[in-house]
Short mmCIF file of N, CA, C and O in Angstrom, two decimals:
data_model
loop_
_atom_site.label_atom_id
_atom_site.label_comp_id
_atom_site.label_asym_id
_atom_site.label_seq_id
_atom_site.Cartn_x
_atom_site.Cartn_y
_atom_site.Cartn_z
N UNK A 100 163.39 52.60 -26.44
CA UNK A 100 163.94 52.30 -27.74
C UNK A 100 164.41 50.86 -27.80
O UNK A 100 164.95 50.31 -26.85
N UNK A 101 164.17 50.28 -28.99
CA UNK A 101 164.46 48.99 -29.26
C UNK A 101 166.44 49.39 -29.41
O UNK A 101 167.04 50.46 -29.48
N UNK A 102 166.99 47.66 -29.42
CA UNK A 102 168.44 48.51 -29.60
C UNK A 102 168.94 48.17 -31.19
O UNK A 102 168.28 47.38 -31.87
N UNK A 103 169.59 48.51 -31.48
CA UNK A 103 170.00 48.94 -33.15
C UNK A 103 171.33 49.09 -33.30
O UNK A 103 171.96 50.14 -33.38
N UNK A 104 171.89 47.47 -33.34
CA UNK A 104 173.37 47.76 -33.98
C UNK A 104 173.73 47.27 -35.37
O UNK A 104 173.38 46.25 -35.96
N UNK A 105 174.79 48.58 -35.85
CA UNK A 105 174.93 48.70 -37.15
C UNK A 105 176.25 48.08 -37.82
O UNK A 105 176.30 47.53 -38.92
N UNK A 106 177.02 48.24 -37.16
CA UNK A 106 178.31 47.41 -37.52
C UNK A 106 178.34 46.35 -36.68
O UNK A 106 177.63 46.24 -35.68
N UNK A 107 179.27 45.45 -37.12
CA UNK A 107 179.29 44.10 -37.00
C UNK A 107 180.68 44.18 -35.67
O UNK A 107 180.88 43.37 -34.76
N UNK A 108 181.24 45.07 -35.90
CA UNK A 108 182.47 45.02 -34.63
C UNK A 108 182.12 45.51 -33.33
O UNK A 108 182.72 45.43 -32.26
N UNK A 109 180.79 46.17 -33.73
CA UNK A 109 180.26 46.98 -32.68
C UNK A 109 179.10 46.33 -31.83
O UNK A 109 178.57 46.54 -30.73
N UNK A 110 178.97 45.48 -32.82
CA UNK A 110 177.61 44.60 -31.66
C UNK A 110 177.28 43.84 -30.54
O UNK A 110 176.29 43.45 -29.93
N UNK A 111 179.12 43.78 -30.49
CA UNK A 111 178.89 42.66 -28.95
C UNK A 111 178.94 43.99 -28.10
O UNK A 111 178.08 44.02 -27.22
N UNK A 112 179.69 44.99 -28.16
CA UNK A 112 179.22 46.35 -27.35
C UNK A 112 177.91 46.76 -27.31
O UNK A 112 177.28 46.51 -26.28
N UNK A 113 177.46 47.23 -28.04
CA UNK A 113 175.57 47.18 -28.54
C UNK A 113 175.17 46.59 -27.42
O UNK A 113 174.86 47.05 -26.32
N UNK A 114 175.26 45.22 -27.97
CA UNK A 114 174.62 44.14 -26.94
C UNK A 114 174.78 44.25 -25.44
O UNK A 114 173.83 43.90 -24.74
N UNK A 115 175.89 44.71 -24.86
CA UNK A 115 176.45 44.46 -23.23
C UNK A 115 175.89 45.88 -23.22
O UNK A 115 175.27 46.15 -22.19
N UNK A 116 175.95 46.80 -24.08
CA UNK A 116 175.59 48.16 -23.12
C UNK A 116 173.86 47.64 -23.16
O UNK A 116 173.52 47.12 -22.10
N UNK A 117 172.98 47.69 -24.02
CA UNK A 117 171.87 46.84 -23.88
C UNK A 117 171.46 46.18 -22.85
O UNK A 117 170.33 46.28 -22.38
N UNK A 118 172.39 45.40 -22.42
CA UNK A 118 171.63 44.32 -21.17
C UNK A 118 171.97 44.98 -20.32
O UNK A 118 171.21 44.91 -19.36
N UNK A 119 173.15 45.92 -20.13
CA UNK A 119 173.17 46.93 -18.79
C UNK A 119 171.97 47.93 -18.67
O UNK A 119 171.52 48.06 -17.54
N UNK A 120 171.50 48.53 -19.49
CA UNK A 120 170.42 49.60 -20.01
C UNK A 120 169.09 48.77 -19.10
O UNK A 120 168.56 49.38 -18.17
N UNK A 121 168.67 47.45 -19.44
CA UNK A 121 167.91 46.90 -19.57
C UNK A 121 167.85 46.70 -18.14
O UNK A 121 166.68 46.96 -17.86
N UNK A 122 168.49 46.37 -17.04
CA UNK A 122 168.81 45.74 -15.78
C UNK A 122 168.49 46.81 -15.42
O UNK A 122 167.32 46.81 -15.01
N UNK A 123 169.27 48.30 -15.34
CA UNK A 123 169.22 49.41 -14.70
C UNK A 123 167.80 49.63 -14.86
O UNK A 123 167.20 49.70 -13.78
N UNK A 124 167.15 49.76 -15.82
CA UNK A 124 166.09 49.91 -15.95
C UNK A 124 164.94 49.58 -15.23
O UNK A 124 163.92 50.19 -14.93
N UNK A 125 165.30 48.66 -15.06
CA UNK A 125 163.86 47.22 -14.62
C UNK A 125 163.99 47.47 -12.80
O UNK A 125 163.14 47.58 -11.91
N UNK A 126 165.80 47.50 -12.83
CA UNK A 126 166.14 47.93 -11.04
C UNK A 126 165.69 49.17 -10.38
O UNK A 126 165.41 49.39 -9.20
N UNK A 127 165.69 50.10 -11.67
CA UNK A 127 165.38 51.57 -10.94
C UNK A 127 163.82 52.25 -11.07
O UNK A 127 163.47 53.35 -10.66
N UNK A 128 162.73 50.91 -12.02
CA UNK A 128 161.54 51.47 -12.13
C UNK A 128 161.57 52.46 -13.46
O UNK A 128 160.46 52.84 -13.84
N UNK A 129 162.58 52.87 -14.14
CA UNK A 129 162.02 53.65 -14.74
C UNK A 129 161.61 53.40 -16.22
O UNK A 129 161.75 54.24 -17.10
N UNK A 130 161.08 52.14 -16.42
CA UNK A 130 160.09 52.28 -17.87
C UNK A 130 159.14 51.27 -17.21
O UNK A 130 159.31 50.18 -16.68
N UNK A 131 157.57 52.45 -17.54
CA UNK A 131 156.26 51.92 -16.78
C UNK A 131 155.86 50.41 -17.23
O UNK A 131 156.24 49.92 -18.30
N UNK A 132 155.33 49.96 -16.61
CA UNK A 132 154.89 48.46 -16.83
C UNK A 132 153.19 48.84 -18.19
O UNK A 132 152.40 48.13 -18.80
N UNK A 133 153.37 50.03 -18.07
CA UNK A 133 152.34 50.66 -19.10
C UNK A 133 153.17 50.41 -20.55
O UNK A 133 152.50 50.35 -21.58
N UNK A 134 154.49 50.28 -20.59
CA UNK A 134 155.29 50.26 -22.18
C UNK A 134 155.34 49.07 -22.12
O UNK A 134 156.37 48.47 -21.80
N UNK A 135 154.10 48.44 -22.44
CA UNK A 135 154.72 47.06 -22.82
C UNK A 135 155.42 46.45 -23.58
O UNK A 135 155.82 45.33 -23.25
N UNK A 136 155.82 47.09 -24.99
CA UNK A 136 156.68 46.67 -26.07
C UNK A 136 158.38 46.75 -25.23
O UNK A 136 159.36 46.28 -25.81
N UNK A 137 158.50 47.38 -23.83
CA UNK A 137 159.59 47.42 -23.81
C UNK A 137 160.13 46.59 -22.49
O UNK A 137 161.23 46.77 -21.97
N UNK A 138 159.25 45.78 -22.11
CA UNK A 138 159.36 45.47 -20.83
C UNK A 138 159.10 43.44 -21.56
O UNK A 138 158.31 43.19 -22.47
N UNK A 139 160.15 42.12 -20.70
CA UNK A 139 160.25 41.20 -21.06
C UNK A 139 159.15 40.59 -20.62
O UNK A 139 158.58 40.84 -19.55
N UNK A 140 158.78 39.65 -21.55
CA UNK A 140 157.60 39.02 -21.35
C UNK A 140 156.54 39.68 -22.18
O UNK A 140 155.79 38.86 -22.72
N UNK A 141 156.23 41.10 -22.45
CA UNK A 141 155.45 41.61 -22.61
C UNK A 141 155.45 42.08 -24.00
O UNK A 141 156.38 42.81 -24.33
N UNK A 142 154.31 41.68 -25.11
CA UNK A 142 154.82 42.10 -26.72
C UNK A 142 153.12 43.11 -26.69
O UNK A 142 152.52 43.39 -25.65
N UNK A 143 152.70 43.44 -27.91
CA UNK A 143 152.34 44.85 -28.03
C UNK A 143 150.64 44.21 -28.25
O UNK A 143 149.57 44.83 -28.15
N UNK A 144 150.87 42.86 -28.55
CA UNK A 144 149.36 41.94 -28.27
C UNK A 144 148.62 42.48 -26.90
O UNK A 144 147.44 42.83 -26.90
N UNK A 145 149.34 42.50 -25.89
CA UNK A 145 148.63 42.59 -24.53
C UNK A 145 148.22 43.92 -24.51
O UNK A 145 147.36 44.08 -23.65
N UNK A 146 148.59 45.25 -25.32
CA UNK A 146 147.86 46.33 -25.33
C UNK A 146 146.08 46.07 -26.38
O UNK A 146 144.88 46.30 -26.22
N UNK A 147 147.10 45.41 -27.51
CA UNK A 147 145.74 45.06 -28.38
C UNK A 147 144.25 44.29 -27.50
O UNK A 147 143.04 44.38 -27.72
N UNK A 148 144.98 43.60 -26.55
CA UNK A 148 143.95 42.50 -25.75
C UNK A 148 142.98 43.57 -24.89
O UNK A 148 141.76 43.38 -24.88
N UNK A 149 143.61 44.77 -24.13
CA UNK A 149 143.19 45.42 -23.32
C UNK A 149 142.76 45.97 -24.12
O UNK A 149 141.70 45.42 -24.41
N UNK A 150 142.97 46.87 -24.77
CA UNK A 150 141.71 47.57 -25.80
C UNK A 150 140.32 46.98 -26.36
O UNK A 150 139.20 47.49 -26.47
N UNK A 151 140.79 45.84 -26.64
CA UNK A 151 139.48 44.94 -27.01
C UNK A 151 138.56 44.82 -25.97
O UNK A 151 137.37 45.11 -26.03
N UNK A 152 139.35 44.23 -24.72
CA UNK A 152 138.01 44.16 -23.87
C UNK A 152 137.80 45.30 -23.02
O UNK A 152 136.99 45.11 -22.12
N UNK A 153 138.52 46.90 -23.09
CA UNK A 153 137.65 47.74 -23.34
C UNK A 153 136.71 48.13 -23.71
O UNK A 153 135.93 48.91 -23.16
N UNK A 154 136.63 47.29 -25.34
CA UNK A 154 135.31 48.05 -25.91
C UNK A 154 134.21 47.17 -25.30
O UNK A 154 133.13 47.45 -24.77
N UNK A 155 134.90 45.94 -25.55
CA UNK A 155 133.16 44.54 -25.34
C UNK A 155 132.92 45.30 -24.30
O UNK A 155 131.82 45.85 -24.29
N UNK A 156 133.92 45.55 -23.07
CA UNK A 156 133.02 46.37 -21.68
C UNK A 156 132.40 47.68 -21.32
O UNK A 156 132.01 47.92 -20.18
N UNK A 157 132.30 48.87 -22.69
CA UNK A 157 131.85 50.08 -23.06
C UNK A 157 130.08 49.42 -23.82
O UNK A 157 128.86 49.57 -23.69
N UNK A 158 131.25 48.56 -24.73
CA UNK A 158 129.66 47.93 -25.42
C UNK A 158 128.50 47.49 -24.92
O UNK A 158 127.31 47.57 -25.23
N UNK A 159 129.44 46.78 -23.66
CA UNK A 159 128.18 45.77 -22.47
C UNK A 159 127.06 46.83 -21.86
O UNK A 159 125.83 46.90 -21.77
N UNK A 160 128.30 47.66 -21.47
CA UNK A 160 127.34 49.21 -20.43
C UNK A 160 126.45 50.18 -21.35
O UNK A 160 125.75 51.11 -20.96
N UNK A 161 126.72 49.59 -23.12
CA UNK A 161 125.97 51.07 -23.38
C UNK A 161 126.62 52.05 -23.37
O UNK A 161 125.90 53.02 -23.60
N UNK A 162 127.92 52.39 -23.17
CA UNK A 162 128.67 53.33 -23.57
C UNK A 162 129.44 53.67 -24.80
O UNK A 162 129.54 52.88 -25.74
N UNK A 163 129.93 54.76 -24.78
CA UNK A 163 130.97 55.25 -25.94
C UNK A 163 131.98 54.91 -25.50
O UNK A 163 131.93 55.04 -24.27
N UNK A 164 133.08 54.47 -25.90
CA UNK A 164 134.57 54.64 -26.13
C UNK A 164 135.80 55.09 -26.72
O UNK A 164 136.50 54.26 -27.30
N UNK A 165 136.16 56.25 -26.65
CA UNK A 165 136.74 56.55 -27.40
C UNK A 165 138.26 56.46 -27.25
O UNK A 165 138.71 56.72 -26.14
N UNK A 166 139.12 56.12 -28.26
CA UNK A 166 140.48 56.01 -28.23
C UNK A 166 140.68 56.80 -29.51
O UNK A 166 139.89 57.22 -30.36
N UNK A 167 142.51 56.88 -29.33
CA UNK A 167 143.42 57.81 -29.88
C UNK A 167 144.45 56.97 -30.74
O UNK A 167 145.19 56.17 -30.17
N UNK A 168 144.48 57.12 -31.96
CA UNK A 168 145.96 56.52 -32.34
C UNK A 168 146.54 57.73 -32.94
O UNK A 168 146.07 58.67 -33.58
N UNK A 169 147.74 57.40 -32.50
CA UNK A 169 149.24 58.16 -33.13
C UNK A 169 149.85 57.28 -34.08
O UNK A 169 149.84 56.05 -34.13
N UNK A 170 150.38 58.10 -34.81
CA UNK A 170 151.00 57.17 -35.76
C UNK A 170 152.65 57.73 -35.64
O UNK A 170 153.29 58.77 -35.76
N UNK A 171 152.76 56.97 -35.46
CA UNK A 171 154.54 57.23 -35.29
C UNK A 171 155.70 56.40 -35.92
O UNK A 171 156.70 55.89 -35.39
N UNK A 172 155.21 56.41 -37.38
CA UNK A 172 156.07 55.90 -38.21
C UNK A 172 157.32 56.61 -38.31
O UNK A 172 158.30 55.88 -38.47
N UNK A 173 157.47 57.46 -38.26
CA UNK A 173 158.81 58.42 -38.46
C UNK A 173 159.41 59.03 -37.37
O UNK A 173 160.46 59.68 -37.35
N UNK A 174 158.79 58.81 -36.65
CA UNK A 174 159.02 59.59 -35.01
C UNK A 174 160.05 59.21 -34.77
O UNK A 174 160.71 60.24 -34.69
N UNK A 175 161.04 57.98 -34.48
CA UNK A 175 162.42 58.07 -34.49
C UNK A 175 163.54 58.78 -35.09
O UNK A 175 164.48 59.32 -34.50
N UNK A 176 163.36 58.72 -36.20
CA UNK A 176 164.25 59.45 -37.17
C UNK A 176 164.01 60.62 -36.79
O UNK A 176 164.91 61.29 -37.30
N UNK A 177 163.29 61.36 -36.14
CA UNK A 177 163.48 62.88 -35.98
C UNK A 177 163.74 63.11 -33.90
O UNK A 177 163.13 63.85 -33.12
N UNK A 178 164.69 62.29 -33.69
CA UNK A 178 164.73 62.03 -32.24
C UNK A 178 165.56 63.02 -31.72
O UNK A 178 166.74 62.80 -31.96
N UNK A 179 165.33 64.10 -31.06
CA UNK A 179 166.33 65.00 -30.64
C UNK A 179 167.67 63.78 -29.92
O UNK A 179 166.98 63.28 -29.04
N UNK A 180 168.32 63.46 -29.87
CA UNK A 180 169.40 62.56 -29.35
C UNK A 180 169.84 63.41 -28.00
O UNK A 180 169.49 63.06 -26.87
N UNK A 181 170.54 64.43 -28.23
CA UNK A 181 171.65 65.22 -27.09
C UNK A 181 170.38 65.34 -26.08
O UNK A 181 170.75 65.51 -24.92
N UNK A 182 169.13 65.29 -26.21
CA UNK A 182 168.42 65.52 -25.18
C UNK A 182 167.79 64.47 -24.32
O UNK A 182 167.43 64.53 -23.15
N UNK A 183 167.74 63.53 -25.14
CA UNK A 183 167.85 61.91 -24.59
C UNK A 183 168.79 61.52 -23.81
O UNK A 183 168.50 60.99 -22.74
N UNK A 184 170.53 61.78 -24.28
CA UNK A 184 171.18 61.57 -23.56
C UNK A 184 171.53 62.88 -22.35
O UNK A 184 172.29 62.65 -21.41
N UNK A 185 171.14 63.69 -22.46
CA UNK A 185 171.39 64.69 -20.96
C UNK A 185 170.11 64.10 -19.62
O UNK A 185 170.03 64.12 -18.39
N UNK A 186 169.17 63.56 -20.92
CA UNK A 186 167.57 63.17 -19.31
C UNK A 186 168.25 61.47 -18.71
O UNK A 186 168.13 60.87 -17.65
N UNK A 187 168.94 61.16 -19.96
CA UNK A 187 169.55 59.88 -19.52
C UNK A 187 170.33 60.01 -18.19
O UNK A 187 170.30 59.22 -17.25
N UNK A 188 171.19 61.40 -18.31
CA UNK A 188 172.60 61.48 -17.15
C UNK A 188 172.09 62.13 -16.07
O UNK A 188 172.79 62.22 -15.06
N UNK A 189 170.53 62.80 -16.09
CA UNK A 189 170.12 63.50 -14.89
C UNK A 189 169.61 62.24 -14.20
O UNK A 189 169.49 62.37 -12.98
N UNK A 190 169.30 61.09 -14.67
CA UNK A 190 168.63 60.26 -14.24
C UNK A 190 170.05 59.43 -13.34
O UNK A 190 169.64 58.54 -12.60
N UNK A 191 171.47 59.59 -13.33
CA UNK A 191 172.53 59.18 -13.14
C UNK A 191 172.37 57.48 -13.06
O UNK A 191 171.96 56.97 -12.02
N UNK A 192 172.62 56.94 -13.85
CA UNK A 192 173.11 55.62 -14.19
C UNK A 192 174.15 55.22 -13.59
O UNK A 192 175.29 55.39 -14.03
N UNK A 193 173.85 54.62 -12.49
CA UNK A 193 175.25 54.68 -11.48
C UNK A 193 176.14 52.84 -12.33
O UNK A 193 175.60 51.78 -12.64
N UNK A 194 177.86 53.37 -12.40
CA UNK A 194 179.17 52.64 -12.85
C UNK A 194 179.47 53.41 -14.35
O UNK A 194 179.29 54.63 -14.43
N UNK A 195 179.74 52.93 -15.06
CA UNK A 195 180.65 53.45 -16.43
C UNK A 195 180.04 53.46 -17.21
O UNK A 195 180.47 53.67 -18.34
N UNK A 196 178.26 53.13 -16.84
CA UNK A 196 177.45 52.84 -18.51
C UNK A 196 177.30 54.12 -19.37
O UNK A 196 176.89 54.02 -20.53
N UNK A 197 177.57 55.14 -18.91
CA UNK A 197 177.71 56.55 -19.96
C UNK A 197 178.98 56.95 -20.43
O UNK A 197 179.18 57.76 -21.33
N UNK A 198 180.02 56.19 -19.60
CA UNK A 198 181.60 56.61 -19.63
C UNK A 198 181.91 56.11 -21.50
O UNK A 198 183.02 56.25 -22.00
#
């Protein structure tokens, strides 16, 4: 998840729990170098790039290619939350970042 703060008193919190989220993250492996929209350095072009020269290289061989899109315009808004945060705490985030 991208991060999303809504009040203005609340954002320098937002922000620090954010860059803690972000560190833990990157330290403990757990968002694949496959999510590129969520990983630094990396914007959603470099999926577009790999798909492309997917096809030129299906095309080259004479093959089919087939891909999948999802559309997940709304898919946030219907986010179970309490279950996000319980896979969050099995995953234990070690210091106060859940406190």
């Amino acid at each position: 998840y991208r991060t999303a703060g809504l009040e203005s008193c609340a954002k320098t919190l937002t922000l620090l729990m954010d860059r803690r989220l972000q560190e833990w993250t990157e330290d403990t492996g757990r968002i694949l170098p496959s999510q590129s929209g969520f990983c630094e350095h990396h914007r959603v072009q470099n999926a577009s790039y790999i798909l492309r020269a997917m096809a030129e290289k299906a095309f080259s061989l004479g093959r089919h290619l087939t891909v999948e899109v999802l559309d997940l315009k709304d898919a946030f808004l219907s986010v179970d939350q309490p279950s996000l945060w319980a896979k969050l705490a099995r995953w234990d985030p070690v210091g106060p970042l859940l406190d």
